Structures are given as C-alpha cells and as structure tokens.
Coordinates of C-alpha atoms and ligand atoms in Angstrom, one line a residue:
M2 CA -2.4 -15.9 -13.7
R3 CA -5.5 -17.5 -12.5
K4 CA -7.6 -14.4 -13.0
R5 CA -6.2 -13.9 -16.4
L6 CA -6.8 -17.5 -17.4
N7 CA -10.4 -17.2 -16.2
R8 CA -10.9 -14.1 -18.1
M9 CA -9.5 -15.6 -21.3
L10 CA -11.6 -18.6 -20.9
L11 CA -14.8 -16.5 -20.4
V12 CA -14.0 -14.6 -23.6
T13 CA -13.1 -17.7 -25.6
I14 CA -16.2 -19.7 -24.6
S15 CA -18.4 -16.7 -25.2
L16 CA -16.9 -16.0 -28.7
A17 CA -17.1 -19.6 -29.6
I18 CA -20.7 -20.0 -28.6
L19 CA -21.8 -16.8 -30.4
S20 CA -19.8 -17.6 -33.6
T21 CA -21.2 -21.1 -33.5
A22 CA -24.7 -19.7 -33.2
V23 CA -24.3 -17.2 -36.0
L24 CA -22.7 -19.9 -38.2
I25 CA -25.4 -22.4 -37.7
T26 CA -28.0 -19.8 -38.3
A27 CA -26.3 -18.9 -41.5
V28 CA -26.4 -22.5 -42.7
Y29 CA -29.7 -23.5 -41.2
V30 CA -32.0 -20.6 -42.3
P31 CA -31.5 -21.0 -46.1
L32 CA -32.2 -24.8 -45.7
L33 CA -35.3 -24.1 -43.6
Q34 CA -36.6 -21.7 -46.3
E35 CA -36.0 -24.1 -49.0
Q36 CA -37.9 -26.7 -47.0
I37 CA -40.9 -24.4 -46.5
L38 CA -41.0 -23.7 -50.3
T39 CA -40.9 -27.3 -51.0
D40 CA -43.7 -28.1 -48.6
L41 CA -45.8 -25.3 -50.1
Q42 CA -45.0 -26.7 -53.6
D43 CA -46.2 -30.2 -52.4
I44 CA -49.5 -28.8 -50.9
T45 CA -50.3 -26.7 -54.0
A46 CA -49.6 -29.7 -56.3
L47 CA -51.9 -31.9 -54.2
L48 CA -54.6 -29.3 -54.2
A49 CA -54.4 -28.7 -58.0
W50 CA -54.4 -32.4 -58.5
D51 CA -57.7 -32.6 -56.6
R52 CA -59.6 -30.6 -59.3
G53 CA -59.8 -33.8 -61.3
E54 CA -57.3 -35.0 -63.9
T55 CA -59.4 -33.7 -66.8
G56 CA -60.8 -30.5 -65.4
N57 CA -59.0 -27.3 -66.4
T58 CA -60.1 -25.6 -63.2
F59 CA -62.2 -26.1 -60.1
S60 CA -65.9 -26.1 -60.4
G61 CA -68.8 -27.3 -58.5
Q62 CA -68.0 -30.0 -56.0
E63 CA -64.2 -29.6 -56.6
A64 CA -64.4 -25.9 -55.8
S65 CA -66.4 -26.6 -52.5
R66 CA -63.8 -29.1 -51.5
L67 CA -61.0 -26.6 -52.3
Y68 CA -62.8 -24.0 -49.9
V69 CA -63.1 -26.7 -47.2
L70 CA -59.4 -27.6 -47.6
G71 CA -58.6 -23.9 -47.7
E72 CA -60.3 -23.4 -44.3
K73 CA -58.3 -26.3 -42.9
L74 CA -55.0 -25.0 -44.3
G75 CA -55.9 -21.5 -42.9
D76 CA -56.1 -23.0 -39.4
R77 CA -52.6 -24.3 -39.9
G78 CA -51.3 -20.9 -40.9
I79 CA -51.2 -21.5 -44.6
R80 CA -52.8 -19.0 -46.9
L81 CA -54.5 -20.2 -50.0
T82 CA -55.4 -18.0 -52.9
W83 CA -57.0 -18.9 -56.2
M84 CA -56.9 -16.5 -59.1
D85 CA -58.3 -16.6 -62.6
S86 CA -56.1 -16.0 -65.6
T87 CA -56.5 -12.2 -65.3
G88 CA -55.2 -12.3 -61.7
R89 CA -58.6 -11.5 -60.1
V90 CA -58.9 -13.3 -56.9
V91 CA -61.6 -16.0 -57.0
Y92 CA -61.0 -17.3 -53.4
D93 CA -58.8 -16.5 -50.5
N94 CA -58.9 -18.3 -47.3
R95 CA -57.8 -15.2 -45.3
V96 CA -59.9 -12.5 -46.8
E97 CA -63.7 -12.9 -47.1
G98 CA -65.3 -12.3 -50.5
T99 CA -63.3 -11.2 -53.4
G100 CA -62.4 -7.7 -52.4
L101 CA -58.9 -8.2 -52.8
E102 CA -56.9 -6.3 -55.5
N103 CA -55.8 -7.9 -58.7
H104 CA -52.8 -10.1 -58.0
L105 CA -51.4 -10.4 -61.5
H106 CA -48.4 -8.2 -60.7
R107 CA -47.3 -10.2 -57.7
P108 CA -43.8 -11.6 -58.7
E109 CA -44.7 -15.3 -58.0
V110 CA -48.0 -15.0 -60.0
T111 CA -46.3 -13.2 -62.9
Q112 CA -43.6 -16.0 -62.8
A113 CA -46.2 -18.7 -62.7
M114 CA -48.2 -17.2 -65.6
E115 CA -44.9 -17.2 -67.7
T116 CA -43.3 -20.5 -66.6
G117 CA -45.9 -22.5 -65.0
E118 CA -44.8 -22.0 -61.4
G119 CA -43.3 -19.1 -59.3
R120 CA -41.8 -18.6 -56.0
A121 CA -41.3 -15.5 -53.9
V122 CA -40.3 -14.5 -50.4
R123 CA -41.4 -11.1 -49.1
K124 CA -41.0 -9.4 -45.8
S125 CA -44.1 -9.8 -43.7
S126 CA -45.7 -6.9 -42.0
T127 CA -44.2 -8.0 -38.7
L128 CA -40.5 -7.3 -38.7
A129 CA -39.4 -10.8 -37.6
L130 CA -41.3 -12.8 -40.2
N131 CA -41.0 -13.5 -44.0
T132 CA -43.8 -14.7 -46.1
F133 CA -43.0 -17.5 -48.5
Y134 CA -45.2 -17.8 -51.6
Y135 CA -45.6 -20.6 -54.2
A136 CA -47.8 -20.2 -57.2
L137 CA -48.8 -22.9 -59.7
Q138 CA -50.5 -22.3 -63.0
L139 CA -53.6 -24.2 -63.7
P140 CA -54.4 -25.5 -67.3
D141 CA -57.1 -22.7 -67.7
G142 CA -54.6 -20.0 -67.1
G143 CA -55.6 -19.5 -63.5
V144 CA -53.2 -19.6 -60.5
L145 CA -53.3 -21.5 -57.2
R146 CA -51.1 -20.0 -54.7
T147 CA -50.1 -21.0 -51.2
A148 CA -48.2 -18.9 -48.6
K149 CA -46.8 -19.3 -45.2
D150 CA -45.1 -17.0 -42.7
A151 CA -41.9 -18.2 -41.2
G152 CA -39.2 -16.7 -39.1
N153 CA -36.3 -15.0 -40.9
G154 CA -32.7 -15.4 -39.8
Y155 CA -32.8 -12.6 -37.3
S156 CA -35.9 -14.2 -35.5
I157 CA -34.5 -17.6 -35.6
F158 CA -31.3 -16.4 -34.0
S159 CA -33.1 -14.3 -31.4
N160 CA -35.3 -17.2 -30.5
A161 CA -32.3 -19.4 -30.0
F162 CA -30.6 -16.8 -27.8
P163 CA -32.1 -17.6 -24.5
P164 CA -31.3 -21.3 -24.6
L165 CA -27.8 -20.3 -25.8
L166 CA -27.3 -18.2 -22.7
W167 CA -28.1 -21.2 -20.6
I168 CA -25.5 -23.3 -22.5
L169 CA -23.1 -20.4 -22.1
A170 CA -23.6 -20.3 -18.4
A171 CA -23.2 -24.1 -18.2
L172 CA -20.1 -24.1 -20.2
L173 CA -18.6 -21.2 -18.3
L174 CA -19.1 -23.2 -15.1
V175 CA -17.3 -26.2 -16.6
G176 CA -14.7 -23.9 -17.9
L177 CA -14.1 -22.1 -14.6
Y178 CA -13.7 -25.4 -12.9
M179 CA -11.3 -26.6 -15.6
A180 CA -9.3 -23.4 -15.4
H181 CA -9.0 -23.7 -11.7
F182 CA -7.8 -27.2 -12.1
L183 CA -5.4 -26.5 -14.9
T184 CA -3.9 -23.4 -13.2
E185 CA -3.3 -25.5 -10.0
K186 CA -1.6 -28.1 -12.2
L187 CA 0.5 -25.4 -14.2
V188 CA 1.4 -23.4 -11.1
A189 CA 2.3 -26.3 -8.8
P190 CA 5.8 -27.0 -10.2
I191 CA 6.5 -23.2 -10.1
G192 CA 5.5 -23.0 -6.5
R193 CA 7.8 -25.9 -5.7
L194 CA 10.6 -24.3 -7.5
A195 CA 10.0 -21.2 -5.4
E196 CA 10.5 -23.3 -2.3
N197 CA 13.6 -25.1 -3.6
M198 CA 15.5 -23.4 -6.3
E199 CA 17.9 -26.2 -6.8
A200 CA 15.8 -29.3 -6.6
E201 CA 13.0 -28.6 -8.9
N202 CA 13.5 -28.9 -12.7
L203 CA 10.9 -27.4 -15.0
E204 CA 11.6 -29.8 -17.8
E205 CA 8.0 -29.7 -19.0
Y206 CA 8.1 -26.0 -19.4
E207 CA 10.7 -25.5 -22.2
E208 CA 9.8 -21.9 -22.6
L209 CA 10.8 -21.2 -19.0
T210 CA 14.3 -22.7 -19.3
P211 CA 16.2 -19.4 -20.1
F212 CA 14.1 -17.6 -17.3
L213 CA 14.9 -20.4 -14.8
A214 CA 18.7 -20.3 -15.8
R215 CA 18.7 -16.6 -15.3
I216 CA 17.0 -16.9 -11.9
R217 CA 19.2 -19.6 -10.8
Q218 CA 22.4 -17.6 -11.7
Q219 CA 21.0 -14.5 -9.9
H220 CA 20.0 -16.7 -7.0
G221 CA 23.6 -18.1 -7.0
D222 CA 25.1 -14.6 -7.1
I223 CA 22.9 -13.5 -4.4
V224 CA 24.1 -16.4 -2.2
K225 CA 27.7 -16.0 -3.1
N226 CA 27.4 -12.4 -2.5
A227 CA 25.9 -12.9 0.9
R228 CA 28.6 -15.4 1.8
F229 CA 31.2 -13.0 0.6
R230 CA 29.8 -10.2 2.7
Q231 CA 29.6 -12.5 5.7
E232 CA 33.2 -13.5 5.3
F233 CA 34.3 -9.9 4.8
T234 CA 32.4 -8.8 7.9
A235 CA 34.0 -11.6 9.9
N236 CA 37.5 -10.6 8.5
V237 CA 37.0 -6.9 9.2
S238 CA 36.0 -7.7 12.9
H239 CA 39.0 -10.0 13.3
E240 CA 41.3 -7.3 11.7
L241 CA 39.9 -4.5 13.9
K242 CA 40.2 -6.6 17.0
T243 CA 44.0 -6.8 17.0
P244 CA 44.9 -3.1 17.2
L245 CA 41.9 -2.5 19.5
T246 CA 43.0 -5.2 21.8
A247 CA 46.6 -3.6 21.9
I248 CA 45.3 -0.1 22.5
S249 CA 43.0 -1.4 25.3
G250 CA 46.0 -3.4 26.8
Y251 CA 48.5 -0.5 26.7
A252 CA 45.8 1.9 28.1
E253 CA 45.0 -0.5 30.9
L254 CA 48.7 -0.9 31.8
I255 CA 49.0 2.9 32.1
E256 CA 45.7 3.3 33.9
T257 CA 46.5 0.7 36.6
G258 CA 50.0 2.2 37.1
M259 CA 51.6 -1.1 36.1
A260 CA 53.6 0.7 33.4
S261 CA 56.7 2.4 34.7
S262 CA 57.3 6.0 33.8
E263 CA 59.9 4.9 31.2
D264 CA 57.4 2.5 29.7
V265 CA 54.8 5.1 29.2
P266 CA 56.1 6.8 26.0
R267 CA 56.7 3.3 24.5
F268 CA 53.1 2.3 25.3
A269 CA 51.8 5.7 24.0
R270 CA 53.7 5.0 20.8
G271 CA 52.0 1.6 20.7
I272 CA 48.6 3.2 21.2
H273 CA 49.4 5.7 18.5
S274 CA 50.5 3.2 15.9
S275 CA 47.6 0.9 16.6
A276 CA 45.1 3.7 16.2
D277 CA 46.8 4.8 13.0
R278 CA 46.4 1.2 11.8
L279 CA 42.8 1.2 12.7
L280 CA 42.2 4.4 10.9
A281 CA 44.0 3.3 7.8
M282 CA 42.0 0.1 7.8
I283 CA 38.7 1.8 8.3
N284 CA 39.6 4.4 5.5
D285 CA 40.3 1.5 3.1
I286 CA 37.1 -0.4 4.1
I287 CA 35.0 2.7 3.4
R288 CA 36.9 3.3 0.1
L289 CA 36.3 -0.2 -1.0
S290 CA 32.6 -0.1 -0.3
E291 CA 32.4 3.3 -2.1
L292 CA 34.1 1.8 -5.1
E293 CA 31.8 -1.1 -5.0
D294 CA 28.5 0.5 -4.7
S295 CA 28.2 3.6 -6.5
Q296 CA 29.2 6.2 -9.0
V297 CA 28.9 8.9 -6.4
G298 CA 31.8 11.3 -6.3
Q299 CA 33.4 10.0 -9.5
T300 CA 34.4 12.6 -12.2
W301 CA 35.5 11.0 -15.5
E302 CA 37.8 13.2 -17.5
R303 CA 40.7 13.2 -19.8
L304 CA 43.9 12.8 -17.8
D305 CA 47.6 12.6 -18.4
L306 CA 48.7 9.4 -16.6
Y307 CA 52.3 10.5 -16.8
E308 CA 51.6 13.7 -14.9
L309 CA 49.7 11.8 -12.1
A310 CA 52.6 9.4 -11.9
S311 CA 55.1 12.2 -11.4
V312 CA 53.0 13.7 -8.7
C313 CA 52.8 10.4 -7.0
G314 CA 56.6 9.9 -7.3
E315 CA 57.2 13.2 -5.5
M316 CA 54.7 12.3 -2.8
L317 CA 56.4 9.0 -2.1
D318 CA 59.9 10.2 -2.4
I319 CA 60.4 10.6 1.4
S320 CA 59.0 7.2 2.1
A321 CA 61.3 5.7 -0.6
R322 CA 64.4 7.4 0.9
K323 CA 63.3 6.1 4.4
H324 CA 63.3 2.5 3.0
Q325 CA 66.5 3.1 1.0
V326 CA 64.9 2.6 -2.1
Q327 CA 65.3 4.5 -5.4
L328 CA 62.0 5.5 -7.0
T329 CA 62.0 6.8 -10.5
V330 CA 59.1 7.8 -12.9
D331 CA 59.8 7.6 -16.6
G332 CA 57.7 8.1 -19.7
E333 CA 55.8 10.5 -21.9
K334 CA 52.4 12.3 -21.8
C335 CA 49.7 9.5 -22.2
Y336 CA 46.0 10.5 -22.0
I337 CA 43.4 8.2 -20.7
Y338 CA 39.8 8.7 -19.7
G339 CA 39.5 8.1 -16.0
D340 CA 38.7 9.4 -12.4
R341 CA 41.6 11.4 -10.9
Q342 CA 41.1 10.2 -7.3
M343 CA 41.0 6.6 -8.3
L344 CA 44.0 6.8 -10.5
E345 CA 46.0 8.6 -7.8
E346 CA 45.0 5.7 -5.4
L347 CA 46.0 3.1 -7.9
L348 CA 49.4 4.7 -8.5
Y349 CA 50.0 5.3 -4.8
N350 CA 49.0 1.7 -3.8
L351 CA 51.2 0.1 -6.4
C352 CA 54.3 2.4 -5.8
D353 CA 53.8 2.1 -2.0
N354 CA 53.8 -1.7 -2.2
G355 CA 56.9 -1.6 -4.5
I356 CA 58.7 0.5 -1.6
R357 CA 57.4 -1.5 1.3
Y358 CA 58.1 -4.9 -0.1
N359 CA 61.6 -4.0 -1.3
R360 CA 65.1 -4.3 0.2
P361 CA 67.7 -1.7 1.1
N362 CA 69.3 -0.3 -2.1
G363 CA 66.5 -1.7 -4.2
S364 CA 64.6 0.3 -6.7
V365 CA 61.0 1.0 -8.0
E366 CA 60.6 2.1 -11.5
V367 CA 57.4 3.6 -12.7
K368 CA 57.0 3.8 -16.5
I369 CA 54.1 5.2 -18.6
Y370 CA 54.0 4.5 -22.2
R371 CA 51.8 3.8 -25.1
E372 CA 52.4 0.2 -26.4
A373 CA 52.9 0.4 -30.1
S374 CA 51.4 -2.9 -31.1
T375 CA 48.1 -2.6 -29.2
G376 CA 47.8 1.2 -28.7
N377 CA 47.2 0.5 -25.1
V378 CA 48.4 3.0 -22.5
V379 CA 50.5 1.1 -20.0
L380 CA 51.3 1.9 -16.3
E381 CA 54.2 -0.3 -15.2
V382 CA 55.5 -0.6 -11.7
C383 CA 58.6 -2.7 -11.5
D384 CA 60.5 -3.4 -8.1
T385 CA 63.6 -5.3 -7.2
G386 CA 62.0 -6.4 -3.9
I387 CA 61.2 -9.6 -2.2
G388 CA 58.9 -10.9 -4.9
I389 CA 55.7 -12.9 -4.4
P390 CA 55.8 -16.8 -4.3
R391 CA 53.9 -18.3 -7.2
E392 CA 51.4 -19.9 -5.0
H393 CA 50.4 -16.6 -3.6
Q394 CA 50.1 -14.6 -6.8
E395 CA 46.5 -15.5 -7.4
G396 CA 45.5 -14.5 -3.9
I397 CA 47.1 -11.2 -3.2
F398 CA 44.2 -9.2 -4.9
Q399 CA 41.7 -10.6 -2.3
R400 CA 40.8 -8.5 0.7
F401 CA 43.1 -9.0 3.7
Y402 CA 45.3 -11.5 1.8
R403 CA 48.9 -11.0 2.9
V404 CA 51.9 -13.2 2.1
D405 CA 53.7 -12.2 5.2
K406 CA 51.3 -10.7 7.7
S407 CA 54.0 -9.2 10.1
R408 CA 55.8 -7.5 7.3
S409 CA 52.6 -6.0 6.0
Q410 CA 51.6 -4.8 9.4
S411 CA 54.9 -3.4 10.4
T412 CA 55.1 -1.3 7.2
G413 CA 51.5 0.0 7.8
G414 CA 49.7 -2.3 5.4
T415 CA 46.0 -3.1 5.7
G416 CA 45.8 -6.1 3.3
L417 CA 43.3 -4.1 1.3
G418 CA 45.5 -2.1 -1.0
L419 CA 45.5 -4.5 -3.9
A420 CA 41.8 -5.2 -3.5
I421 CA 41.3 -1.5 -4.1
V422 CA 43.6 -1.6 -7.1
K423 CA 41.7 -4.4 -8.5
H424 CA 38.4 -2.5 -8.3
I425 CA 39.8 0.6 -9.8
V426 CA 41.3 -1.2 -12.7
E427 CA 37.9 -2.8 -13.4
K428 CA 36.2 0.5 -13.1
H429 CA 38.4 1.8 -15.8
H430 CA 37.8 -1.4 -17.9
A431 CA 41.6 -1.8 -17.8
R432 CA 43.6 -5.1 -17.4
L433 CA 46.0 -6.1 -14.8
E434 CA 49.2 -8.2 -15.3
L435 CA 51.4 -9.6 -12.6
E436 CA 54.8 -11.0 -13.0
S437 CA 56.9 -11.9 -9.9
R438 CA 59.7 -14.0 -8.9
E439 CA 60.4 -14.7 -5.2
G440 CA 63.6 -12.9 -4.1
A441 CA 64.0 -11.0 -7.5
G442 CA 61.2 -8.6 -7.7
T443 CA 57.7 -7.8 -9.0
R444 CA 56.3 -6.2 -12.2
I445 CA 52.7 -5.1 -12.3
R446 CA 51.2 -3.7 -15.5
V447 CA 47.9 -2.0 -15.9
L448 CA 46.8 -1.7 -19.5
F449 CA 44.3 0.9 -20.4
G450 CA 42.5 0.0 -23.6
D451 CA 42.9 2.4 -26.4
S452 CA 39.4 2.1 -27.8
M453 CA 37.9 2.8 -24.4
G454 CA 39.9 6.0 -23.9
E455 CA 39.2 7.4 -27.4
E456 CA 35.5 6.8 -27.2
F457 CA 35.1 9.4 -24.5
L458 CA 37.8 11.9 -25.6
Ligands
ADP4 P1 49.2 -4.7 2.2 O1 48.5 -3.6 2.9 O2 49.3 -5.9 3.2 O3 50.3 -4.4 1.5 P2 48.1 -5.2 -0.3 O4 46.7 -5.6 -0.7 O5 48.7 -4.0 -0.9 O6 48.1 -5.3 1.2 O7 49.0 -6.3 -0.8 C1 48.7 -7.7 -0.4 C2 49.8 -8.6 -0.1 O8 50.6 -8.8 -1.4 C3 50.9 -8.0 0.6 O9 50.6 -8.2 2.0 C4 52.3 -8.5 0.1 O10 52.4 -9.8 0.9 C5 52.0 -8.8 -1.3 N1 52.5 -7.7 -2.2 C6 51.8 -6.7 -2.6 N2 52.7 -6.0 -3.5 C7 53.9 -6.6 -3.4 C8 55.2 -6.3 -4.0 N3 55.4 -5.3 -4.9 N4 56.1 -7.2 -3.8 C9 56.0 -8.2 -2.9 N5 54.9 -8.6 -2.3 C10 53.8 -7.7 -2.5

C-alpha cells in the first residue's frame, strides 16, 4: 500500500507540475510577446517624435541624433532600421553602410506603408528565438522600424525547466513525507483490527464495512469450526476409551489367570463385541469426515429410490426378525439424482434405527412416493417404537447424541448414524422432517426436491 501510494504521489506531483508549467507558458508567452511589441511601439514613437514636430523626416542634427540613439539601442539588443519611401535602407544599426536589400516587401513595412504602422513576428535564425518587428510610417513616406529578439514559447519553457526540476524534487520530498505519514494513519486502524478482530471498529472506513463483515463472519466460522473439531476430538477419544478399557480389562483378567476357564468364553465375547463397537465407530468417524471433506468417490447418477429401499429391506430382514419387528417396503419407482453409496447408507441408518429403537411385535414401514402437491420424491420411515421425547428431538442429529446411551450401545449404535444421515441429506439438497411421540413411534421423512432432480436428468 505504501509503495503504491508513493508511486501514485510521484506521478501526480510530476503531472501537476508539468501541466502547470505548460499551462503557464501557454498563457504567459502571448502576454510577453504583446508586451515586447508595445515596448517597440513606444520606442519607435519616441524616436519618430524626435525628428521635430514639423519635419517630415530626419535630417541634419536630427539624423545624427537618430544614429547615436540607434547605437545605444543596438547595445540593448534592439535593431533600428530607417527606410525611405521606396524601402531602401537609409540607416541600420546592425549593418554598416546601406548594403542591405530593399525592405519594401517585408510584411511589417508593407503594412506600415498601407496603414501607417505594421507589426510582424518572424522566426530568428536561431531556433529558440523569434524576432519582433514594429514599423511606423513617417510623414515623408519613409518607415522607421525597430526589432527585438525574444525567446519563443519553447525556449521560455526550456529555460524554466531546470528550476522546475528543483521544485519537483522539493515537492516530492514533501509528498513522500506526507505519504508516509498518511499511510501510517490510514493503516493503523487496520493493523489494530488484525490484532483484535472483535474490538476494533472501522467506522471511518465505510467502504470497508462489507469486507469487515465478511472477515468477521469467516473469522467466527473458523473459531466455531475449531471449537467444534476440538469437541469432536474430545468426544471421539472419550467414546473410544470405553470399549478399549473393556478390552484391556478382559485381556488382563485372562492374562493373569484371574479368569476361570468358564469365564474365558464370556470375556472373549466381551472383547469381541467391544472390538466390533470400536470398528463400527471408527468406520462411522471415517465416513463422516469423508462426507464433510470432499467429493472424492462420489458418483452422481439417476437412481430409483424404491429399488434401493427394497434392497435395503432385504438386507435388514434378518435383523428385523431378530428384534421381532415387521419391516415392509412400499411404493413405486421414483427416480432421483444422487450417489448410490450415500443413499444406501441413508436408508440403512434410518431403517436400522427404526428396528433397534422398536419393541417386540412392532413394525417399520418404508414408503417411497412422489408427493403430488409438491412433486418431491419422499422417503418415509415410520416405526411403532419407543419414540423420541420432545426435548431430545433437536439433538439427535448431533454426533454422539443418544437419548438412552445403554440402549444405543447394547444394540450396536455408535451415536453417529443420524449425523451421517444429516450430512447425506444436505449433500442431496434434500430436507429432513421428524415427527415422534414418546412411547408411540417415530416418522422420519426425507424430501428430495423435484427441481434439483430434474436439473440433472
Ligand atoms: P445410534 O447409533 O445411537 O443409534 P443415531 O445417531 O442413529 O445413533 O441416533 C441418535 C439417537 O437418536 C439414538 O441414540 C436414539 O436415542 C435416537 N433415535 C434415533 N432413531 C430413533 C428411532 N427411530 N426411534 C427412537 N429413537 C431414535
């Protein structure tokens, strides 16, 4: 920022000085030229006046005095020429004798012969100078002319250039100091903000408000995410500890011979089931992080949800029988755009919960249908199980949230099933609805938006 500001200042100051110089020259040069011509006019008038009020031209003493004055003017860089009415040069203070060519056709002389006075500006032999001429007709038809060399616009400008460079340098020094001072002042609140996101308010920088809001939001998200991850890690460690402690305990009992031979199969079963729980939990954790992180391994395609539900129903049939629960799948072909593996997991987790949190002789009904009013494809899993108390209904989609921990664990739950479901639903831009009554049962609906499906078909 500082570098940029300095560069901008350098360019601005240089441009300002240069354009001022050009502008001043443009205004000043014509004024100067006008002044020179007026001076010449005054001198010529004075010289002409000196020939005597009545004399038509210079003669005798007046002529000698004109020549003396001519010499003096010559010393001051003013040329004096006196011509007779035919344009023949009678006297010129620059050129000795009268060897000069006839001046009749010089513009200022022609003009003076016609109107009484004439002016002209011609380029001098040296590039940088102009010669200014003023000619005045005398009563006898002769012409008195004065001329002076003066700088033209270009030379005036180039003469002014070296001092301009000094001014430029001085202004730049001041500018750089100011830029330094200003940037410090401008940047300071931003620096303070970087140190403390929450405290600093950039009220004086209105333009930065949206930027600041966005940074704050991102900052908030990062903090929330970090806290969430920290909590999750703590939860994972805690959850893994229980089965590992059990495994270690059983193994130790067997190792030290403290377990009687009848106990060994029981302890081995304990080790086995704890290890299974560990495996199930680790699988779910890996799955969750896969779902969170990337698109890797996802294949989006057109799938018949009813067919997937039927396969899931067959897969869970044995488990349902074991829990004395009747599992049915009803519906019709309904196509959605989705990832097969994710949808299988979604179906499995919902049906599995319906079976596990049920009661003997209960039922789990899976229905797939297209809702006429909205066009949504609906997956509905309805059970006649234990239900979820109202106060827990918000929480069950969080990781490791269980209403009844022992029931979850005894049926092989990890506390992560519905968290995975929630992720999958989000990935499919679908919507989740939960209805449950304690002791009566639970109905979970997943609504797959029609528009989303069609878009990809
Ligand atoms: P878990 O592995 O413990 O089943 P889930 O994430 O699948 O984990 O479910 C979280 C909690 O929600 C469960 O522990 C259970 O208390 C409750 N729950 C989930 N599905 C049902 C259901 N169909 N009926 C009653 N309670 C349920």
